[in-house]
Amino acid sequence: MFPFMAQGHIIPFLALAFQLIKTNKYTITFVNTHKNINKLRSSLPPNSSFNLLEIPFNSSDHNLPPDTENTDSVPYNMVPNLIEATLSFKPHFSKLVSGLVSEENGQRKPLCIITGMFFGWCAEIAQEFGVFHAIFIGGGGFGFACYYSLWMNLPHRNNTDSDGFFLLPDFPEASRLHVTQLTDYLRVADHGNDAFSVVLKKVLSPWKNVDGILINTVEELDNIGLMYFRREIGRQVWPIGPVLLSTGSQARAGKELGISQDVCKNWLDSKPCSSVLYVSFGSQNTIAPSQMMELALALEASGKDFIWVVRPPVGFDINSEFKADEYLPEGFEERIKISRQGLVVHNWAPQVDILSDKSVSAFLSHCGWNSVLEALSHGVPIIGWPMAAEQFYNVKLLEEKIGVCVEVARGKSCQVKHKEIVKIIELVMDETEKGKEMKRKACEIKETIENAIKDEVNNKGSSTKAMDEFFNAALTMRESTIG
Ligand SMILES: *[C@@H]1O[C@H](CO)[C@@H](O)[C@H](O)[C@H]1NC(C)=O
Ligand SMILES: *[C@@H]1O[C@H](CO)[C@@H](O)[C@H](O)[C@H]1NC(C)=O
Ligand SMILES: *[C@@H]1O[C@H](CO)[C@@H](O)[C@H](O)[C@H]1NC(C)=O
């Protein structure tokens, strides 16, 4: 397994690795650069059977700051350099695969190579050594289909109507998108003239050469996005999700809880069934200072019980201390503490524990795919506030195609007023027609997901079957190349 060097990419790989290790059928070798391997080592259980291999990399050779090996330490405008730098891995990766193949004396050569989405170029090397190769997309099918189509075609550059709407030329089934659903770098991307679109085109094109694509999603939820990849890339696509880390493994992956699981559980236990709003924008995102004020006012005015995971707002170091007296309305934390209306959690909350609690009614989320899968697995409807990357299209899927979400705001610069937020909270959490319908849908989806991962002899779900098919394809290739 060889993921791109970003936490959002490494964590789904880790989750997939844990899932495979549990079957006792596979051994796993994780490949990455020195610093990422070190970090991984500390997030694995002490007796784990993972092999860890390093690929040589010196960021100074690639117009990057010294010792930066992960998007979390590279300034965003330099991420294209980091992606471009990965193309220099080719000879090293070739040597590494060559070593694995000969080491096993040809008898037990690697069954398959699974790489990150920017490492489609590994297909060439895998083919040379006769090893099956797939890329693994940790995000959703629909979201990444839009993302892929946008970067490959940049349709908003010359095809937008006067209101800012446009269609994806090779994906009309997605229906129209709006320019506010593009991150800044994508909005200004220009055919061949900006670093992001140049490097992304370079690394996404080789998808057409891979043996197949594993996607962290469920066939029944995401058939439009999966259809796009099957049609446009023309490769095998296996939806094997949801692949998620357990709470225990999240803790090992360096997520420091801002609240103990017991305190959280006791607070939730004191609340009525289906009464609590859970609010979190994930580990890598935050909102603007004015948005944070409006959201605080809205939560208080709604009168709903809530758990809010906070990070310093845009313009402050996201990992610095949270200053409530500066970022939140005067006396906010004090008031909600006394009234027991809300819990403000600094840093990180036990998200899966919260979403699985019967007192939780809805989730206000940035709609990163992990959060989406965790909410849907527990039948929790979503209030969407997408921030970046493909989150905008995740919301579109959830709202327009699945019907378990209402979008409340979009991005870090929109002017959202607390009264509008309150309206959406009431729409979703009160017994409105729309709210009841969303809840019913969310419960239906929960069942769909439970069925997809069933693994009984005569009753295998779609995700289990897809995983079986993937390994069968890899085995067939290995048998045909060991003569
Ligand atoms: C690793 O250790 C844990 C706890 O000590 C144990 O539950 C688990 O079975 C061990 N795993 C292996 C592969 O030995
Ligand atoms: C990386 O390259 C720079 C510049 O060539 C050099 O000074 C530095 O020692 C190298 N770092 C390592 C870890 O080799
Ligand atoms: C948009 O412009 C690009 C590059 O100039 C061109 O290749 C593409 O066909 C155009 N698309 C449309 C829909 O006009």
Coordinates of C-alpha atoms and ligand atoms in Angstrom, one line a residue:
M1 CA 0.0 0.0 0.0
F2 CA 1.3 3.4 -1.1
P3 CA -0.8 6.4 -0.3
F4 CA -0.1 10.0 -1.2
M5 CA 1.5 12.0 1.7
A6 CA -1.5 13.6 3.3
Q7 CA -3.4 12.6 6.4
G8 CA -6.7 12.6 4.5
H9 CA -5.2 10.1 2.1
I10 CA -3.2 8.0 4.6
I11 CA -6.0 7.4 7.1
P12 CA -8.4 5.6 4.7
F13 CA -5.4 3.4 3.7
L14 CA -4.8 2.6 7.4
A15 CA -8.4 1.8 7.8
L16 CA -8.3 -0.5 4.8
A17 CA -5.1 -2.1 6.1
F18 CA -6.7 -2.9 9.5
Q19 CA -9.8 -4.4 7.8
L20 CA -7.6 -6.7 5.7
I21 CA -5.2 -7.7 8.5
K22 CA -8.2 -8.8 10.6
T23 CA -9.1 -11.5 8.0
N24 CA -5.7 -13.1 8.7
K25 CA -5.3 -13.7 4.9
Y26 CA -3.0 -11.0 4.0
T27 CA 0.3 -9.4 5.0
I28 CA 0.6 -5.7 4.4
T29 CA 3.6 -3.6 3.4
F30 CA 3.1 0.1 3.8
V31 CA 5.4 2.3 1.6
N32 CA 6.0 6.0 2.2
T33 CA 8.6 8.6 2.9
H34 CA 10.8 8.6 6.0
K35 CA 8.8 11.1 8.2
N36 CA 5.4 9.6 7.2
I37 CA 6.6 6.1 8.0
N38 CA 7.8 7.2 11.4
K39 CA 4.4 8.7 12.1
L40 CA 2.7 5.6 10.9
R41 CA 4.8 3.4 13.1
S42 CA 3.6 5.2 16.2
S43 CA -0.1 4.9 15.1
L44 CA 0.1 1.1 14.7
P45 CA -0.5 -1.3 17.5
P46 CA 2.8 -2.4 19.1
N47 CA 2.6 -6.0 17.9
S48 CA 1.2 -5.3 14.4
S49 CA 2.4 -7.3 11.5
F50 CA 2.7 -4.4 9.0
N51 CA 5.9 -4.1 7.1
L52 CA 7.0 -0.5 6.7
L53 CA 9.3 0.5 3.8
E54 CA 10.7 3.9 3.1
I55 CA 11.1 5.6 -0.3
P56 CA 13.9 8.1 -0.5
F57 CA 12.8 11.7 -0.6
N58 CA 14.4 15.1 0.1
S59 CA 11.9 18.0 -0.1
S60 CA 14.8 20.5 -0.7
D61 CA 15.3 18.9 -4.1
H62 CA 11.7 19.8 -5.2
N63 CA 11.3 23.5 -4.4
L64 CA 9.7 22.7 -1.1
P65 CA 10.6 23.9 2.4
P66 CA 13.2 21.6 4.1
D67 CA 11.8 18.4 5.8
T68 CA 8.3 18.8 4.5
E69 CA 6.9 15.4 3.5
N70 CA 3.1 15.8 4.1
T71 CA 0.5 18.3 3.0
D72 CA 0.0 19.2 6.6
S73 CA 3.4 21.0 6.7
V74 CA 3.4 22.3 3.1
P75 CA 1.9 25.7 2.4
Y76 CA -1.3 25.2 0.2
N77 CA 0.1 27.0 -2.8
M78 CA 3.0 24.6 -2.8
V79 CA 1.0 21.4 -2.8
P80 CA 1.4 21.1 -6.6
N81 CA 5.2 20.9 -6.0
L82 CA 4.6 18.1 -3.5
I83 CA 2.4 16.2 -6.0
E84 CA 4.9 16.9 -8.8
A85 CA 7.8 15.6 -6.6
T86 CA 6.1 12.2 -6.3
L87 CA 6.8 11.6 -9.9
S88 CA 10.5 11.3 -8.9
F89 CA 9.6 8.2 -6.9
K90 CA 9.4 6.1 -10.1
P91 CA 12.9 4.6 -10.1
H92 CA 12.8 4.1 -6.3
F93 CA 9.4 2.4 -6.4
S94 CA 10.6 0.2 -9.3
K95 CA 13.6 -0.9 -7.3
L96 CA 11.4 -1.5 -4.3
V97 CA 8.9 -3.7 -6.2
S98 CA 11.7 -5.5 -7.8
G99 CA 13.1 -6.3 -4.4
L100 CA 9.7 -7.6 -3.1
V101 CA 9.3 -9.8 -6.2
S102 CA 12.7 -11.5 -6.1
E103 CA 12.8 -11.7 -2.3
E104 CA 9.9 -14.0 -2.4
N105 CA 11.7 -16.1 -5.0
G106 CA 8.8 -15.8 -7.5
Q107 CA 6.7 -18.1 -5.4
R108 CA 4.9 -15.7 -3.2
K109 CA 5.3 -12.4 -5.0
P110 CA 3.1 -9.6 -4.0
L111 CA -0.6 -10.2 -4.7
C112 CA -1.3 -6.7 -5.5
I113 CA -0.2 -3.1 -5.2
I114 CA -2.7 -0.5 -4.0
T115 CA -1.7 3.1 -4.4
G116 CA -3.1 6.5 -3.8
M117 CA -5.1 8.4 -6.4
F118 CA -2.1 10.6 -7.5
F119 CA 0.0 7.5 -8.0
G120 CA -1.6 6.1 -11.2
W121 CA 1.9 6.0 -12.7
C122 CA 2.6 3.0 -10.5
A123 CA 0.5 1.0 -13.0
E124 CA 3.4 0.9 -15.5
I125 CA 5.8 -0.5 -12.9
A126 CA 3.3 -3.0 -11.6
Q127 CA 2.8 -4.3 -15.2
E128 CA 6.5 -4.6 -15.7
F129 CA 6.7 -7.0 -12.8
G130 CA 3.3 -8.7 -13.5
V131 CA 1.7 -7.5 -10.3
F132 CA -1.9 -6.5 -10.1
H133 CA -2.4 -2.8 -9.4
A134 CA -5.4 -0.7 -8.2
I135 CA -5.8 2.8 -6.9
F136 CA -7.8 3.3 -3.8
I137 CA -10.0 6.4 -3.4
G138 CA -10.8 7.1 0.2
G139 CA -13.6 9.5 -0.8
G140 CA -16.9 8.9 -2.4
G141 CA -17.7 8.0 -6.0
F142 CA -19.9 11.0 -6.9
G143 CA -17.7 13.5 -5.2
F144 CA -14.6 12.3 -6.9
A145 CA -16.3 11.9 -10.2
C146 CA -17.1 15.6 -10.1
Y147 CA -13.6 16.4 -8.9
Y148 CA -12.0 14.3 -11.6
S149 CA -14.2 15.8 -14.4
L150 CA -13.7 19.4 -13.1
W151 CA -9.9 19.2 -13.1
M152 CA -9.7 17.3 -16.4
N153 CA -12.1 19.6 -18.2
L154 CA -12.2 22.9 -16.3
P155 CA -15.7 23.5 -17.8
H156 CA -16.4 26.6 -15.6
R157 CA -13.7 28.5 -17.6
N158 CA -15.7 28.8 -20.8
N159 CA -19.1 27.3 -20.3
T160 CA -20.8 29.1 -17.4
D161 CA -24.2 30.8 -17.7
S162 CA -24.9 34.3 -16.5
D163 CA -26.0 33.1 -13.1
G164 CA -22.8 31.1 -12.6
F165 CA -24.1 27.6 -13.3
F166 CA -22.5 25.1 -15.6
L167 CA -22.6 21.4 -16.6
L168 CA -19.8 18.8 -16.6
P169 CA -19.3 17.9 -20.3
D170 CA -18.6 14.2 -19.7
F171 CA -20.9 13.9 -16.6
P172 CA -24.3 15.5 -17.4
E173 CA -25.9 13.0 -14.9
A174 CA -24.4 15.1 -12.1
S175 CA -26.7 18.0 -13.2
R176 CA -25.6 21.6 -12.9
L177 CA -22.9 22.9 -10.6
H178 CA -22.4 26.5 -9.5
V179 CA -19.1 28.4 -9.4
T180 CA -19.5 28.8 -5.6
Q181 CA -19.0 25.0 -5.4
L182 CA -15.4 25.4 -6.5
T183 CA -12.4 25.9 -4.2
D184 CA -10.4 29.1 -5.1
Y185 CA -7.6 27.1 -6.8
L186 CA -10.1 25.3 -9.0
R187 CA -12.1 28.5 -9.8
V188 CA -9.0 30.2 -11.2
A189 CA -7.5 27.1 -12.8
D190 CA -6.8 27.7 -16.5
H191 CA -6.0 25.2 -19.2
G192 CA -2.2 24.6 -18.9
N193 CA -1.5 27.9 -17.1
D194 CA -1.7 27.2 -13.4
A195 CA 0.4 24.8 -11.3
F196 CA -2.6 22.8 -9.9
S197 CA -4.3 21.9 -13.1
V198 CA -1.0 21.1 -14.9
V199 CA 0.1 18.6 -12.2
L200 CA -3.4 17.2 -11.6
K201 CA -3.9 16.5 -15.3
K202 CA -0.5 14.8 -15.3
V203 CA -1.2 12.5 -12.3
L204 CA -4.9 11.8 -13.0
S205 CA -4.5 10.8 -16.6
P206 CA -2.7 7.5 -15.9
W207 CA -5.9 6.2 -14.2
K208 CA -6.8 4.8 -17.6
N209 CA -3.8 2.3 -17.2
V210 CA -4.6 0.8 -13.8
D211 CA -6.1 -2.6 -13.4
G212 CA -9.0 -1.2 -11.3
I213 CA -10.2 1.4 -8.8
L214 CA -11.3 0.6 -5.2
I215 CA -13.6 3.3 -3.8
N216 CA -14.6 3.8 -0.2
T217 CA -18.3 3.8 -0.9
V218 CA -21.4 1.6 -1.3
E219 CA -22.8 0.7 -4.7
E220 CA -26.5 1.3 -3.8
L221 CA -25.7 4.9 -2.5
D222 CA -23.4 6.0 -5.1
N223 CA -24.3 4.4 -8.4
I224 CA -24.1 7.6 -10.5
G225 CA -20.5 8.3 -9.5
L226 CA -19.5 4.7 -10.0
M227 CA -21.1 4.7 -13.4
Y228 CA -19.0 7.7 -14.3
F229 CA -15.8 6.0 -13.5
R230 CA -16.8 2.8 -15.3
R231 CA -17.7 4.7 -18.4
E232 CA -15.0 7.4 -18.5
I233 CA -12.0 5.5 -17.2
G234 CA -13.1 2.2 -18.6
R235 CA -11.6 0.2 -15.7
Q236 CA -13.0 -2.2 -13.1
V237 CA -14.5 -0.3 -10.2
W238 CA -15.0 -1.9 -6.8
P239 CA -17.1 -0.1 -4.2
I240 CA -15.8 -1.6 -0.9
G241 CA -17.0 0.9 1.7
P242 CA -17.5 1.9 4.3
V243 CA -13.9 1.5 5.3
L244 CA -13.5 3.4 8.6
L245 CA -11.1 3.5 11.5
S246 CA -12.4 2.4 14.9
T247 CA -12.3 5.0 17.7
G248 CA -9.3 3.2 19.2
S249 CA -7.3 3.4 16.0
Q250 CA -8.2 7.1 15.6
A251 CA -6.7 7.7 19.0
R252 CA -3.5 6.0 17.9
A253 CA -3.5 8.0 14.7
G254 CA -2.7 11.0 16.9
K255 CA -6.1 12.5 17.4
E256 CA -6.1 14.0 20.9
L257 CA -9.6 14.0 22.4
G258 CA -10.7 17.3 23.8
I259 CA -13.1 15.6 26.1
S260 CA -13.2 12.2 27.8
Q261 CA -15.5 9.6 26.4
D262 CA -17.1 9.3 29.9
V263 CA -18.0 13.0 30.2
C264 CA -19.4 13.0 26.7
K265 CA -21.4 9.8 27.4
N266 CA -22.8 11.1 30.7
W267 CA -23.9 14.4 29.0
L268 CA -25.6 12.6 26.1
D269 CA -27.3 10.2 28.6
S270 CA -28.9 13.2 30.3
K271 CA -30.6 14.3 27.1
P272 CA -33.8 13.0 25.6
C273 CA -33.9 10.7 22.6
S274 CA -33.2 12.4 19.2
S275 CA -32.7 15.9 20.7
V276 CA -29.0 16.8 20.2
L277 CA -27.3 18.5 17.3
Y278 CA -23.7 17.5 16.7
V279 CA -21.5 20.1 15.0
S280 CA -18.0 19.5 13.6
F281 CA -16.0 20.6 10.6
G282 CA -13.5 17.9 10.8
S283 CA -9.8 18.1 11.7
Q284 CA -8.5 20.1 8.9
N285 CA -11.1 22.8 8.4
T286 CA -12.5 25.8 10.3
I287 CA -14.8 28.7 9.5
A288 CA -14.3 32.4 9.3
P289 CA -14.5 34.5 12.6
S290 CA -17.8 36.1 11.6
Q291 CA -19.3 32.7 10.6
M292 CA -18.2 31.3 14.0
M293 CA -20.0 34.2 15.8
E294 CA -23.2 33.6 13.7
L295 CA -23.1 29.9 14.3
A296 CA -22.8 30.4 18.0
L297 CA -25.7 32.8 18.1
A298 CA -27.8 30.3 16.0
L299 CA -27.0 27.4 18.3
E300 CA -28.0 29.3 21.4
A301 CA -31.1 30.8 19.7
S302 CA -32.3 27.5 18.4
G303 CA -32.7 26.2 22.0
K304 CA -31.5 22.8 20.8
D305 CA -29.0 20.8 22.9
F306 CA -25.7 20.6 21.0
I307 CA -22.1 19.3 21.0
W308 CA -19.8 21.6 19.0
V309 CA -16.3 20.7 18.2
V310 CA -14.4 24.0 17.7
R311 CA -11.1 25.0 16.2
P312 CA -9.6 28.5 16.0
P313 CA -11.2 30.3 13.1
V314 CA -9.7 31.2 9.7
G315 CA -6.7 33.6 10.2
F316 CA -5.5 31.8 13.4
D317 CA -3.3 28.7 13.6
I318 CA -5.7 25.9 13.5
N319 CA -3.6 23.9 16.0
S320 CA -3.3 26.8 18.5
E321 CA -5.2 27.2 21.7
F322 CA -8.9 28.0 21.3
K323 CA -9.7 31.4 22.9
A324 CA -13.4 31.4 23.6
D325 CA -13.5 35.0 24.9
E326 CA -12.1 36.1 21.6
Y327 CA -13.8 33.9 19.1
L328 CA -17.3 33.4 20.6
P329 CA -20.0 35.8 21.7
E330 CA -19.4 37.3 25.2
G331 CA -20.3 34.9 27.9
F332 CA -21.4 32.1 25.5
E333 CA -19.4 29.2 27.0
E334 CA -20.4 30.2 30.5
R335 CA -24.2 30.5 29.6
I336 CA -24.4 27.2 27.8
K337 CA -22.4 25.4 30.6
I338 CA -24.8 26.7 33.3
S339 CA -27.9 25.9 31.2
R340 CA -26.4 22.5 30.1
Q341 CA -27.6 23.4 26.6
G342 CA -24.3 22.6 25.0
L343 CA -20.9 21.1 25.2
V344 CA -18.1 23.0 23.4
V345 CA -15.3 20.6 22.7
H346 CA -11.8 21.9 21.9
N347 CA -9.9 19.9 19.3
W348 CA -11.4 16.4 18.8
A349 CA -14.5 14.6 20.0
P350 CA -15.3 10.8 20.0
Q351 CA -17.3 11.3 16.9
V352 CA -18.4 7.7 16.3
D353 CA -19.6 7.4 20.0
I354 CA -21.6 10.6 19.6
L355 CA -23.2 9.7 16.2
S356 CA -24.2 6.2 17.5
D357 CA -25.9 7.7 20.6
K358 CA -29.7 7.7 20.5
S359 CA -29.9 11.3 21.8
V360 CA -28.3 12.6 18.6
S361 CA -30.8 13.9 16.0
A362 CA -28.7 15.6 13.3
F363 CA -25.1 16.4 12.3
L364 CA -23.9 19.8 11.1
S365 CA -20.9 18.7 9.1
H366 CA -18.4 19.9 6.5
C367 CA -19.2 16.6 4.7
G368 CA -15.8 15.2 4.4
W369 CA -16.4 11.6 3.3
N370 CA -15.4 9.9 6.5
S371 CA -17.8 12.1 8.5
V372 CA -20.5 11.3 5.9
L373 CA -20.0 7.6 6.1
E374 CA -20.0 7.7 9.9
A375 CA -23.3 9.7 10.0
L376 CA -25.0 7.5 7.4
S377 CA -23.8 4.3 9.1
H378 CA -25.7 5.5 12.2
G379 CA -28.8 6.8 10.4
V380 CA -28.1 10.5 11.3
P381 CA -29.4 13.2 8.8
I382 CA -27.0 15.9 7.9
I383 CA -26.9 19.7 7.7
G384 CA -24.2 20.4 5.2
W385 CA -21.6 23.2 5.3
P386 CA -18.9 22.1 2.7
M387 CA -15.5 23.8 3.0
A388 CA -13.1 22.4 0.5
A389 CA -12.2 19.9 -2.2
E390 CA -14.9 17.4 -3.2
Q391 CA -17.1 18.2 -0.1
F392 CA -19.3 20.5 -2.2
Y393 CA -20.3 17.5 -4.4
N394 CA -20.7 15.2 -1.4
V395 CA -23.4 17.6 -0.2
K396 CA -24.9 17.7 -3.7
L397 CA -25.2 13.9 -3.7
L398 CA -26.6 13.8 -0.2
E399 CA -29.1 16.5 -0.7
E400 CA -30.3 16.0 -4.3
K401 CA -29.8 12.3 -5.0
I402 CA -30.2 10.7 -1.6
G403 CA -32.3 13.2 0.4
V404 CA -30.6 13.0 3.8
C405 CA -29.1 16.5 3.8
V406 CA -29.9 20.2 3.6
E407 CA -27.1 22.6 2.8
V408 CA -26.9 25.5 5.2
A409 CA -23.9 27.4 3.9
R410 CA -21.0 27.1 1.5
G411 CA -17.3 27.7 2.1
K412 CA -15.3 30.0 4.3
S413 CA -16.3 33.3 2.8
C414 CA -20.1 33.2 2.5
Q415 CA -22.1 35.7 4.7
V416 CA -24.4 33.5 6.6
K417 CA -26.8 35.0 9.2
H418 CA -27.7 33.2 12.4
K419 CA -31.5 33.4 11.6
E420 CA -31.0 31.4 8.4
I421 CA -29.0 28.8 10.3
V422 CA -31.7 28.5 13.0
K423 CA -34.3 28.0 10.2
I424 CA -32.4 25.1 8.8
I425 CA -31.8 23.5 12.2
E426 CA -35.6 23.7 12.9
L427 CA -36.4 22.3 9.5
V428 CA -34.2 19.3 10.1
M429 CA -34.7 18.7 13.8
D430 CA -38.3 19.6 14.4
E431 CA -41.2 17.3 13.3
T432 CA -41.5 19.0 9.9
E433 CA -42.5 17.0 6.9
K434 CA -39.0 17.5 5.5
G435 CA -37.3 16.6 8.8
K436 CA -39.3 13.4 9.2
E437 CA -38.6 12.4 5.6
M438 CA -34.9 13.0 6.0
K439 CA -34.9 10.9 9.2
R440 CA -36.8 8.1 7.4
K441 CA -34.3 8.2 4.5
A442 CA -31.3 8.2 6.9
C443 CA -32.6 5.0 8.6
E444 CA -33.1 3.4 5.2
I445 CA -29.5 4.2 4.2
K446 CA -28.3 2.8 7.5
E447 CA -29.9 -0.5 6.6
T448 CA -28.5 -0.3 3.0
I449 CA -25.0 0.0 4.5
E450 CA -25.5 -2.8 7.0
N451 CA -26.6 -5.0 4.1
A452 CA -23.7 -4.0 1.9
I453 CA -21.1 -5.3 4.4
K454 CA -22.9 -8.6 5.2
D455 CA -20.5 -11.5 5.0
E456 CA -22.6 -14.6 5.4
V457 CA -22.1 -17.7 3.3
N458 CA -25.3 -17.3 1.3
N459 CA -25.8 -13.6 1.9
K460 CA -22.9 -11.4 0.9
G461 CA -23.5 -7.7 0.5
S462 CA -22.4 -5.6 -2.4
S463 CA -19.2 -4.2 -0.6
T464 CA -18.2 -7.7 0.5
K465 CA -18.7 -9.1 -3.0
A466 CA -16.7 -6.2 -4.5
M467 CA -13.8 -6.9 -2.2
D468 CA -14.0 -10.6 -3.1
E469 CA -14.0 -9.8 -6.8
F470 CA -11.0 -7.5 -6.4
F471 CA -8.9 -10.2 -4.7
N472 CA -10.1 -12.8 -7.2
A473 CA -8.9 -10.6 -10.1
A474 CA -5.5 -10.1 -8.3
L475 CA -5.2 -13.9 -7.7
T476 CA -6.0 -14.7 -11.2
M477 CA -3.3 -12.4 -12.5
R478 CA -0.7 -13.8 -10.0
E479 CA -1.5 -17.4 -11.0
S480 CA -1.2 -16.5 -14.7
T481 CA 2.2 -14.9 -14.2
I482 CA 3.7 -17.6 -12.0
G483 CA 4.5 -20.2 -14.6
Ligands
LIG1 C1 -1.8 -7.7 19.7 O1 -2.0 -7.3 21.1 C2 -3.4 -7.1 21.4 C3 -3.5 -6.6 22.8 O2 -2.3 -7.0 23.5 C4 -4.2 -8.4 21.2 O3 -5.5 -8.2 21.5 C5 -4.0 -8.8 19.7 O4 -4.7 -10.1 19.5 C6 -2.6 -8.9 19.3 N1 -2.5 -9.1 17.9 C7 -1.7 -10.0 17.3 C8 -1.6 -10.0 15.8 O5 -0.9 -10.7 17.9
LIG2 C1 18.5 17.4 1.5 O1 19.1 18.2 0.6 C2 19.7 19.4 1.1 C3 20.2 20.3 0.0 O2 20.8 19.5 -1.0 C4 20.8 19.0 2.1 O3 21.4 20.2 2.7 C5 20.3 18.2 3.2 O4 21.3 17.7 4.0 C6 19.5 17.0 2.6 N1 18.8 16.3 3.7 C7 18.9 15.0 3.9 C8 18.1 14.5 5.0 O5 19.6 14.3 3.2
LIG3 C1 -13.2 25.3 -23.4 O1 -11.8 25.7 -23.8 C2 -10.9 24.6 -24.0 C3 -9.5 25.2 -24.2 O2 -9.6 26.4 -24.9 C4 -11.4 23.7 -25.2 O3 -10.5 22.7 -25.3 C5 -12.8 23.2 -24.8 O4 -13.3 22.5 -26.0 C6 -13.7 24.4 -24.5 N1 -15.0 23.8 -24.1 C7 -16.2 24.3 -24.5 C8 -17.4 23.5 -24.0 O5 -16.3 25.2 -25.3

